[in-house]
Structure formats: C-alpha cells, structure tokens
Amino acid sequence: MIFTVIIPLILACFVPLLSKIKEKIHTGIFVFFIPFIIFLYFIQFIGSDFSPIAKTYKWIPSLGINLNFYLDGLSLLFVLLISGIGALVVLYSIYYLDKTERLGHFYVYLLMFMAAMLGVVLSDNVFVLYTFWELTSISSFLLIGYWHFNERSRYGALKSMLITIFGGLSMFGGFVLLSVVTGTTSIQSMIEQKDVILNSTYLPLILGFILLGAFTKSAQFPFHIWLPDAMEAPTPVSAYLHSATMVKAGLFLVARFSPIFSSYEWFFIIVSLAGIVTLCWGSYMAVRQTDLKAILAFSTISQLGMIMAMLGFGTKVAVFAAVFHILNHATFKGSLFMVAGIVDHETGTRDIRKLGGLVTFMPITATLALFGTFSMAGIPLPFLNGFYSKELFFESSLDLEGATTFASVLAQVIPYLAVFGSIFTFVYSIYLLFGTFAGKKHLDLLPKKPHEAPIGMLLSPFILVLGVVLIGLFPNLVNGTFLAHAAEAIKGAEIDQHIAFWHGFNTPLKMTLIVVGLGFLLVLTRKKWAGAYRVLPGKLSLNKLYDYILEKLDIVSQKVTQSYMTGSLRLYVAIILGVTLVVTFIVMLVTDGFNIQFDNLADVTIIEVSVVAIMIVAALATILAKNNVSAILILGVVGYGVAILFVLYRAPDLALTQLVIETVTVVLFLLCFRHMPKLRKRNETSGTKIVNIVISVGFGALMTLIGISAHSSKWFESISNYFIETSLKLGGGHNIVNVILVDMRGFDTLFEITVLGIAALAIFSLIKLKRGAK
Amino acid sequence: MNDLLEFTQKLIHVSTVICIVAISVSLLLLLIRVIIGPSNADRAVALDGIGINLMGIAALISIIIVTTKLNDVVLLIGILLFIGTLAIAKYLEKGVIIDRDMD
C-alpha cells in the first residue's frame, strides 16, 4: 500500500527529465499511467466482503511516528476518487495545456499533490496525516500559482496558503492534544479509546482545533474565501483539487474522527451549523457570479457545506447520504469544471455575460453540461445521481433531534435552511447551463470563434458524466459493495441503505418539488430580485475583511516595530535597564529575595567615610559638568578614589592597575575629544527626563539592594582559604593574587590577554582602513 | 620601656589619622576647585594637587595598616600624575597629545 503513495513522489523526480522531450510527446502521457495503475490496484478491493487492511512501516519509532497505513471503506472511497479522477484530469490536461507551457513543473506539482492526498486518506498515524496534509497545502499553493506571472494567481495562491496552513497548524495542535490524552498516535487506537477522549477536560479544545483544520481546508463559512480566488489555477487543477479531492480532505477528517466525537453534543451543533450556513451562503452567492469558474467555486463551497452538515447530523441515513454525495459531487463537479475549461478554451472567455447560445456550436459539451448541472441541482430524473443524494439529504434533515435547547432549535430550523439552500442551488445550476449554452448568441463579444472541442478533451468529462448516469440508473451497484463500507467506517455500525428512485410520495419528495417550483420562479424573475445582493452582502464582504486584516497586520506590526526600533541608543539602553529593573524587582519581591541583615558587618572608619564622600561629590559633579574635558577630569577623581579604596582594603595589585588604567583612560579620552562634538544641552521633554531619572535611580537602588542581600545571605564558606593555604605550597609564590592569575586560574588570564590583543588589532585596523579608504 | 613603645604607637596612629583628615579636607577643597574651576587649566592643576594628596593618603594608610606593599602605589601615583598632567597640559595647549611626524 505504501507504494501507491511513494510511486507518484518518485516518479515526480523523473518528470523533469521526461519533459525535455515534450516537443515530440506530451509529458502528460507518461504521467497518465501512474494514477491509472493506482486506480486499477485499488479497484480490486471493492467487494461486499471487504475488511480493513492495516500496514506499518517504521519511520521514527522512538516518537511513535510510523507510516501506519489503514485501508477501510472510507479510505477506499477517497483513494479511488483521487486516483480515478486524477487519471481523468491528467488525460484532460494533455489536451488542455499546450506543449509550450512549463509542463514539467505542472506534472511535478500534480504528482506531489496526488501522493500527498493518497497519504492523507491512507494514514492511520495523526502525525503522518498532518505531514501529508501540509504537503497538499504546499502543492496546492504551487498549482494555484502555476501562472505566476499573473498577479491574481499569486494573490490567490498566497490566500489559500495562509488560510489552509492556519487551519493545518491548529489541526496539528488538536492532534498533539489527542495523542497526549490517549497516549497513542494511531487513529484507530484513538477511536478505541474514545471514552478517554470524551471524558478529557481538553475535549472542547481538541474538537475546536481539529474542526478548524477541517473547515479551512474544506472551505466552510467563513473560511471559504480562498476557494473562489483559487480559480486562477489552470482548469484541470480546479477540477481536481478544488472540486473533487483536496477540498474534501476536511470532510475526510471530520468523517474519520466522527466515531470519536459523534456522541458529543457540540460536534453536532458546530458541524451541522457550519455546514448548513455554508450551504446557504455558497449557493446564494453563486447566483451572483459572472465567471463560470466562480459560479462553480461557490457551488463547490455550498455542496461541501451540505456534506459537512450531513456528517454533523450523524444519523445512519445522513452518514450514508454524505458518503454517497461525496462520490456524486466528485463526478458531476469534476465534469462541470472540465466543461467550463472547454468553453474557456474554445471561446476565449469564461464570462457568462458574453457567452450564450453555444449549443449550436458545441452540442456535445452542452449535453455533458446538461447532465452535470441537472444532477447538481437535484432535479428528479431517474438517471441523475444528484437527485438521490439530495433526497437523502432532505430525509436525514427531517429526523433530527437535539438534547439541549439550542440543539433542538437548530434541529427544527435545519430542514428550512436545507430547502432554502437547495432552491438557490437549483437557480445557479439552471443559470449556469442556460446562460452559457442557450439564449442569444454574442459572437462579436467572443475573442475566438467557438467550435466543438477535440475528442480527447471531451473524453474525461464524458467518462464522469457516464458515471453520473450509471450511478443514477443503478444506484445500488455502488451501494453494498462500496459505499456501505465507507459509511460503516464513519458510523461504526453497519448501514444497510437501499436506494430506490421511488420512495413514495413522502416529505423529501415534497421538499424537492418545492425546490423545483420555487427555483423555476426565481430563475424566471432573476433580474427583478438581483437587487437583493446590494442589501446582502452589500458592502459586507469577508474578502474585504481578509484584505483588511492582512493590510492592518502589515501596518500595525510596522508601527509596533518602528515605535521602539528608533535607532536611538538612549532609548534602547532605557528599555534594557527599565525592563531589567522591573523584571528583577518583581522576581526579587515574589521570591522574597531581598534579605537585609546588619550583623556580620565590618566597622566603618573615618578614612573610608572621607574617601567615599569625595567620590560621591565627584560622581554627582560628573553628571552636571558643562564641558567634556571637565567631565572627564572629574571622572578621573572617582577613578583615583577607587584606587584609594583598593589601598584601604589591602589590594595593592588592584590599586596599581586601577591607577594606570585610570590615567590611560583619561589620556585616551583626551585623545579623541578633539574629534568629538561638544557636550550640549539635550532638548528633552520633562516626561523623558523624569522617566530617565526614575530608571537610573531605580536601577542604582536595585543594584544596591541586591548587593546588600547578596552580602546578607552567604550560604557557603568562601574558597579563598584554599588559595591562602596552597599559594606557596602549590604555586610557589607569596603574592596570592598573582598566583591565582597565572597559576590557579591561568585560563582567564590567557583569554583576557587575547581580548587585549584583539582590541589592539581592531583599533589598528579601524584607523588604518579608514586612512586607506581616504 | 613598654609604655614608651605603646605611647609612640598611639602617637603615630593619632597623628596619622589627623593627617588623613587634614588631607581629606584639602582634597575636598581641591575637589571644589576641580568642579567649579572656571577654566580647564584650573581643573588640571587641582587634579595634580589631588594626586599629590592621594600619594600622601596612600603612604599614611600604609602606616596605619602596617605594610610596605603600598610603597609601589605611592611611586606609581607620582609617575602617573606627572604623565597625566603633562598630557592634559599638552591637550589644553595644542589640542593634541601625540604629534605626528613632521616629515
């Protein structure tokens, strides 16, 4: 099973080599065989006696991350969709993409995507699933931005990337929580431990994170905004990724985890509500679009919402209907996208206002579109699969009940919303079909003279429409052998659902008739009520919100950065000291670190007092000095004072060094003062001055307090006794300071010498290089 | 005999402390000159004075703590004072401390 995932990836490496000979043979012809063979491989598993297969390949066993593959009914449905429609899309793209395009890139991305998608649906390990999940996001980003010289393509690619990666990361959070709660990384083991998860305090967080991932990927309200912009991708990509496979990854995720969450009330509420709102909003917005692919994009959004709602309902009928509609939607939506691509390819435009009356030029395309749109609208004809799933959707929406008040209100409202959404589905389907193929011809508006597409291009949509009709005529063909296993994997119980065309004159049929009747009325009067879009959404637009957030993020973060990165060293020092002051002070207070004791102190002599008094006066005078020479001279007094303190505390070596250094420093200061600007009065506001004073006084006080506390809390005996005892014995010297410096801790000295050497070299090169530059 | 020794020690100690206090007072006065000194030349001379006083203090301290280890310090202050004052004087006079070669 792992080979089906890895083979596309390996072959993707060879595609660039193959694409070198594209002058003779279209690269897609080589690529076509990969999904086709995978499809043939998986089709052998179809059968009523199917049972799940699990395989494990070691990857990172120490972290519990292994390539666990698990093929059950749900995975089988998806792998067949991915490989089957993948093969058809590649076939279609051979005729759609010209040999002058960068075919190597296209097929590498496409194969990458296919492998990632197969990985997502086959993975049993949450982290492997997440890995493949992100790979689908990345390859989708590459495919949307395929025509990267196009501004809109880049915009769409970035948007889908940001939104789906956002969801993917939150899903990852959910997975991490799940694996922490259950102690396993395998989804099947998690399902076995569902009581542990349901009793966990993190349950709302887990559910929220995972659903966020599913909703962003499956373009649920309000994260649906990336899908219409992803229509800038080449049409085969739109047909494959953004109708049949990738956008269903979110549905797959919800379906995969619904055995765990289905008994949790909020799962029903959130998923059903999101689905039903998406259904209504997507179908309502689809009527407004003028671009064929935009109509299909919003239609995809609404259909995905419908499936999501059914997964949320979680009843037997609903789960079966959801699985059934995943299959149906993939067939008719794939074919419709290909039809839209054909229309675009043969007329040069996708704008429905310029199109019309194409049925005489493109009879076959029009027929294919007829089946696709009618199936999408759920028109009650016995050879359309969309009708059955819509019927089952209505049926499942009717027998809902909620335990809490909110849930039961929701259950009451859902059937009405379902009908509302379906009416608009009907309207845009009919509008799509008749707007393109019927009505007046506008040949003068078309960039190209329209004609029928080549047979190779029609082949893929034809096969898909054949699927629509076959499932429509014999719905029970796929039922027991195939869909029942998928539904069983979701529901965890056997589902025996018999699909018949005629259920009798029951409520779902009445609902369908209402949809068709009202839909017809709305189609005929479309121009009259189109003004409704000026009221809703009117000026409200989630796209605008997205753009606003993105723009504001840029501006605000720029402002935030600019507010403190001013390039002023004074400000940086103030921030560093201020933060150190506040943090240290709080930490010391909280940990009760200030420990001030006055025992164990030495006597204060008059000499110390007088030296310190002189130093204090000099230090204060340094701050107030008017010119820089006097400032450095007064500072010299402080330095000499320190030297005298060293003398007082019996440190002759320190005193010697301090004196020399102090003198050298003063001389150095004098050396560069010639080149320095004069000290000047700073025009600072009193606020800044006060802040500076507070920070400096506070910092000084803090350091004093810490010094006193450090002195008051000596917990260990000093090691200096060891030096005193062994200085002569081991080091052979009477001067303990010097023995420590060169013998006991000679390493420090070595590197301090290095520091001096580096400083000297740096000064030399600074001066020399500057001279040389002149 | 012992009394005499003790008396001498005490005398030395007291006189040393008195000397230190006196020098401290002179230091403070010099410090005032350093701080207010109308011209930098005043400050330089005052600093020179401070240095000499520091030599005295260092010597007196070495008497108090009874050690010969600080004699180096006293000598060093002397040398540095000379160099430092020279540098300041040259700076104040010419604006530079080290002349470039005149070739």
XYZ file of N, CA and C in Angstrom, chain A residues 606-607 610-611 613-615 617-618 621 626-634 636-637 640-641 643-644 646-648 650-652 655-657 659-661 663 666-671 673-674 771, chain B residues 17 20-21 23-25 27-28 31 34-35 38 40 43-44 47 50-51 54-55 57-58 61-62 64-65 69-70 72-74 76-77 80-81 83-84 87-88 91-92 94-98 100:
282
model
N 36.906 56.527 59.716
C 36.778 57.897 59.230
C 37.418 58.045 57.851
N 38.459 57.234 57.590
C 39.150 57.338 56.303
C 38.217 56.931 55.174
N 35.618 59.544 54.521
C 36.040 60.755 53.797
C 36.317 60.451 52.325
N 36.932 59.277 52.036
C 37.182 58.932 50.623
C 35.873 58.803 49.869
N 33.001 60.078 50.598
C 32.336 61.378 50.468
C 32.897 62.118 49.258
N 34.205 62.097 49.106
C 34.818 62.770 47.959
C 34.348 62.142 46.655
N 34.275 60.808 46.637
C 33.853 60.131 45.417
C 32.413 60.478 45.066
N 30.727 63.184 45.834
C 30.675 64.560 45.327
C 31.156 64.603 43.879
N 32.267 63.889 43.600
C 32.820 63.906 42.242
C 31.865 63.243 41.264
N 29.138 65.522 40.483
C 29.631 66.641 39.689
C 29.846 66.221 38.236
N 29.756 70.827 32.635
C 29.274 71.600 31.489
C 30.013 71.256 30.204
N 31.359 71.012 30.300
C 32.041 70.622 29.065
C 32.753 69.296 29.252
N 33.135 68.672 28.139
C 33.554 67.282 28.238
C 34.930 67.105 28.897
N 35.819 68.096 28.759
C 37.119 67.969 29.417
C 36.945 67.972 30.930
N 36.082 68.870 31.411
C 35.894 68.897 32.863
C 35.207 67.636 33.332
N 34.274 67.115 32.504
C 33.587 65.891 32.907
C 34.591 64.759 33.095
N 35.553 64.658 32.143
C 36.481 63.526 32.247
C 37.485 63.750 33.367
N 37.826 65.011 33.615
C 38.753 65.253 34.716
C 38.110 64.912 36.051
N 36.829 65.297 36.178
C 36.146 64.993 37.445
C 35.951 63.493 37.590
N 37.984 61.387 36.546
C 39.289 60.913 36.992
C 39.372 60.873 38.510
N 38.760 61.839 39.163
C 38.755 61.855 40.627
C 38.100 60.597 41.169
N 40.519 57.663 40.768
C 41.577 57.670 41.789
C 41.004 57.321 43.148
N 39.783 57.749 43.384
C 39.127 57.387 44.648
C 39.004 55.884 44.780
N 40.925 53.758 43.425
C 42.271 53.245 43.697
C 42.588 53.344 45.180
N 42.205 54.454 45.793
C 42.467 54.625 47.222
C 41.672 53.620 48.042
N 40.934 50.668 47.046
C 41.703 49.423 46.927
C 42.859 49.409 47.916
N 43.515 50.581 48.035
C 44.608 50.677 49.000
C 44.088 50.383 50.399
N 42.951 51.008 50.711
C 42.371 50.839 52.035
C 42.041 49.387 52.331
N 43.462 46.840 51.276
C 44.657 45.997 51.179
C 44.716 45.209 49.875
N 44.536 45.930 48.753
C 44.681 45.257 47.462
C 45.645 46.050 46.607
N 46.949 45.930 46.905
C 47.918 46.785 46.213
C 47.970 46.528 44.704
N 45.137 48.246 43.108
C 45.335 49.692 43.164
C 46.290 50.143 42.070
N 47.386 49.384 41.897
C 48.358 49.728 40.854
C 47.691 49.733 39.484
N 47.008 48.650 39.195
C 46.370 48.528 37.891
C 45.332 49.621 37.684
N 45.141 52.519 38.953
C 45.766 53.845 38.737
C 46.228 53.983 37.288
N 46.941 52.974 36.809
C 47.460 53.046 35.444
C 46.320 53.153 34.450
N 45.335 52.278 34.640
C 44.217 52.247 33.688
C 43.464 53.562 33.702
N 44.558 56.490 34.431
C 45.340 57.519 33.750
C 45.275 57.346 32.235
N 41.958 58.397 30.916
C 41.808 59.852 30.828
C 42.555 60.383 29.610
N 43.750 59.849 29.399
C 44.542 60.307 28.256
C 43.846 59.945 26.952
N 43.284 58.722 26.905
C 42.580 58.290 25.688
C 41.378 59.176 25.405
N 40.656 59.481 26.474
C 39.505 60.379 26.304
C 39.959 61.701 25.712
N 41.052 62.202 26.286
C 41.542 63.492 25.786
C 41.952 63.374 24.318
N 42.505 62.182 23.963
C 42.940 61.968 22.580
C 41.789 62.139 21.605
N 38.767 63.528 22.253
C 37.848 64.659 22.436
C 37.954 65.677 21.313
N 39.151 65.768 20.743
C 39.354 66.711 19.652
C 38.374 66.453 18.509
N 42.131 55.303 6.967
C 43.139 56.085 6.228
C 43.225 55.613 4.792
N 46.012 59.680 61.698
C 44.591 59.949 61.454
C 44.364 61.430 61.262
N 45.424 62.341 57.894
C 44.489 61.895 56.851
C 43.304 62.832 56.789
N 42.782 63.183 57.962
C 41.628 64.088 57.969
C 42.003 65.410 57.320
N 44.325 65.954 55.119
C 44.466 65.779 53.671
C 43.099 65.641 53.003
N 42.180 64.969 53.706
C 40.830 64.836 53.162
C 40.203 66.195 52.980
N 40.383 67.048 53.983
C 39.824 68.400 53.868
C 40.439 69.104 52.660
N 41.656 67.688 50.101
C 41.113 67.028 48.906
C 39.759 67.609 48.525
N 38.912 67.778 49.554
C 37.574 68.325 49.299
C 37.689 69.714 48.693
N 38.729 69.406 45.288
C 37.608 68.895 44.500
C 36.694 70.036 44.089
N 38.183 71.593 41.271
C 38.002 70.786 40.044
C 36.619 71.014 39.475
N 35.638 71.069 40.377
C 34.265 71.144 39.878
C 33.934 72.531 39.348
N 37.009 77.770 36.965
C 36.452 78.414 35.766
C 37.087 77.890 34.478
N 39.696 75.032 32.330
C 40.174 73.656 32.437
C 41.580 73.602 33.017
N 41.289 73.198 36.584
C 40.937 71.821 36.934
C 42.174 70.929 36.871
N 42.994 71.150 35.834
C 44.167 70.295 35.678
C 45.109 70.448 36.868
N 43.649 68.786 39.829
C 43.765 67.336 39.740
C 45.180 66.900 40.129
N 45.310 66.966 43.723
C 44.607 65.808 44.284
C 45.514 64.593 44.258
N 46.214 64.430 43.123
C 47.122 63.291 43.006
C 48.166 63.286 44.096
N 46.744 62.283 47.210
C 46.478 60.834 47.233
C 47.746 60.070 47.577
N 48.890 60.553 47.022
C 50.150 59.908 47.398
C 50.309 59.911 48.903
N 47.959 60.179 51.171
C 46.975 59.310 51.833
C 47.423 57.863 51.758
N 47.888 57.475 50.543
C 48.320 56.080 50.381
C 49.455 55.771 51.360
N 48.040 55.532 54.839
C 47.291 54.286 55.044
C 48.256 53.132 55.262
N 49.353 53.143 54.484
C 50.304 52.039 54.669
C 50.906 52.077 56.073
N 49.129 53.049 58.701
C 48.061 52.574 59.592
C 47.940 51.057 59.523
N 47.949 50.528 58.317
C 47.750 49.071 58.230
C 49.077 48.320 58.266
N 53.770 47.036 51.328
C 53.311 46.647 49.997
C 52.785 47.828 49.187
N 52.460 48.920 49.893
C 51.810 50.013 49.183
C 52.799 51.059 48.683
N 54.839 50.829 46.287
C 54.736 50.862 44.830
C 53.658 51.831 44.397
N 52.521 51.740 45.104
C 51.382 52.587 44.743
C 51.776 54.050 44.821
N 52.468 54.382 45.888
C 52.854 55.780 46.087
C 53.734 56.252 44.928
N 53.952 54.920 41.961
C 53.207 54.896 40.696
C 52.354 56.133 40.540
N 51.694 56.529 41.646
C 50.872 57.736 41.565
C 51.725 58.906 41.121
N 52.440 58.586 37.310
C 51.226 58.775 36.514
C 50.769 60.218 36.561
N 50.909 60.783 37.728
C 50.487 62.167 37.909
C 51.243 63.066 36.955
N 52.778 62.145 34.161
C 52.387 61.879 32.767
C 51.023 62.476 32.464
N 50.092 62.219 33.413
C 48.718 62.694 33.207
C 48.679 64.197 33.091
N 49.996 65.282 29.835
C 49.063 65.031 28.727
C 47.969 66.087 28.711
N 47.415 66.369 29.901
C 46.335 67.355 29.956
C 46.859 68.717 29.512
N 47.281 68.771 25.862
C 45.971 68.826 25.222
C 45.416 70.239 25.276
N 45.489 70.815 26.480
C 44.908 72.149 26.629
C 45.664 73.167 25.785
N 47.825 72.483 22.936
C 47.917 72.249 21.494
C 46.701 71.549 20.906
N 45.885 70.961 21.786
C 44.708 70.251 21.267
C 45.005 68.811 20.899
N 46.300 68.471 20.800
C 46.657 67.073 20.561
C 47.632 66.653 21.637
N 47.745 65.326 21.816
C 48.670 64.836 22.829
C 49.915 64.282 22.171
N 49.697 63.542 21.063
C 50.850 62.946 20.375
C 50.988 63.624 19.016
N 52.172 64.240 15.206
C 52.544 63.384 14.071
C 53.986 63.703 13.674
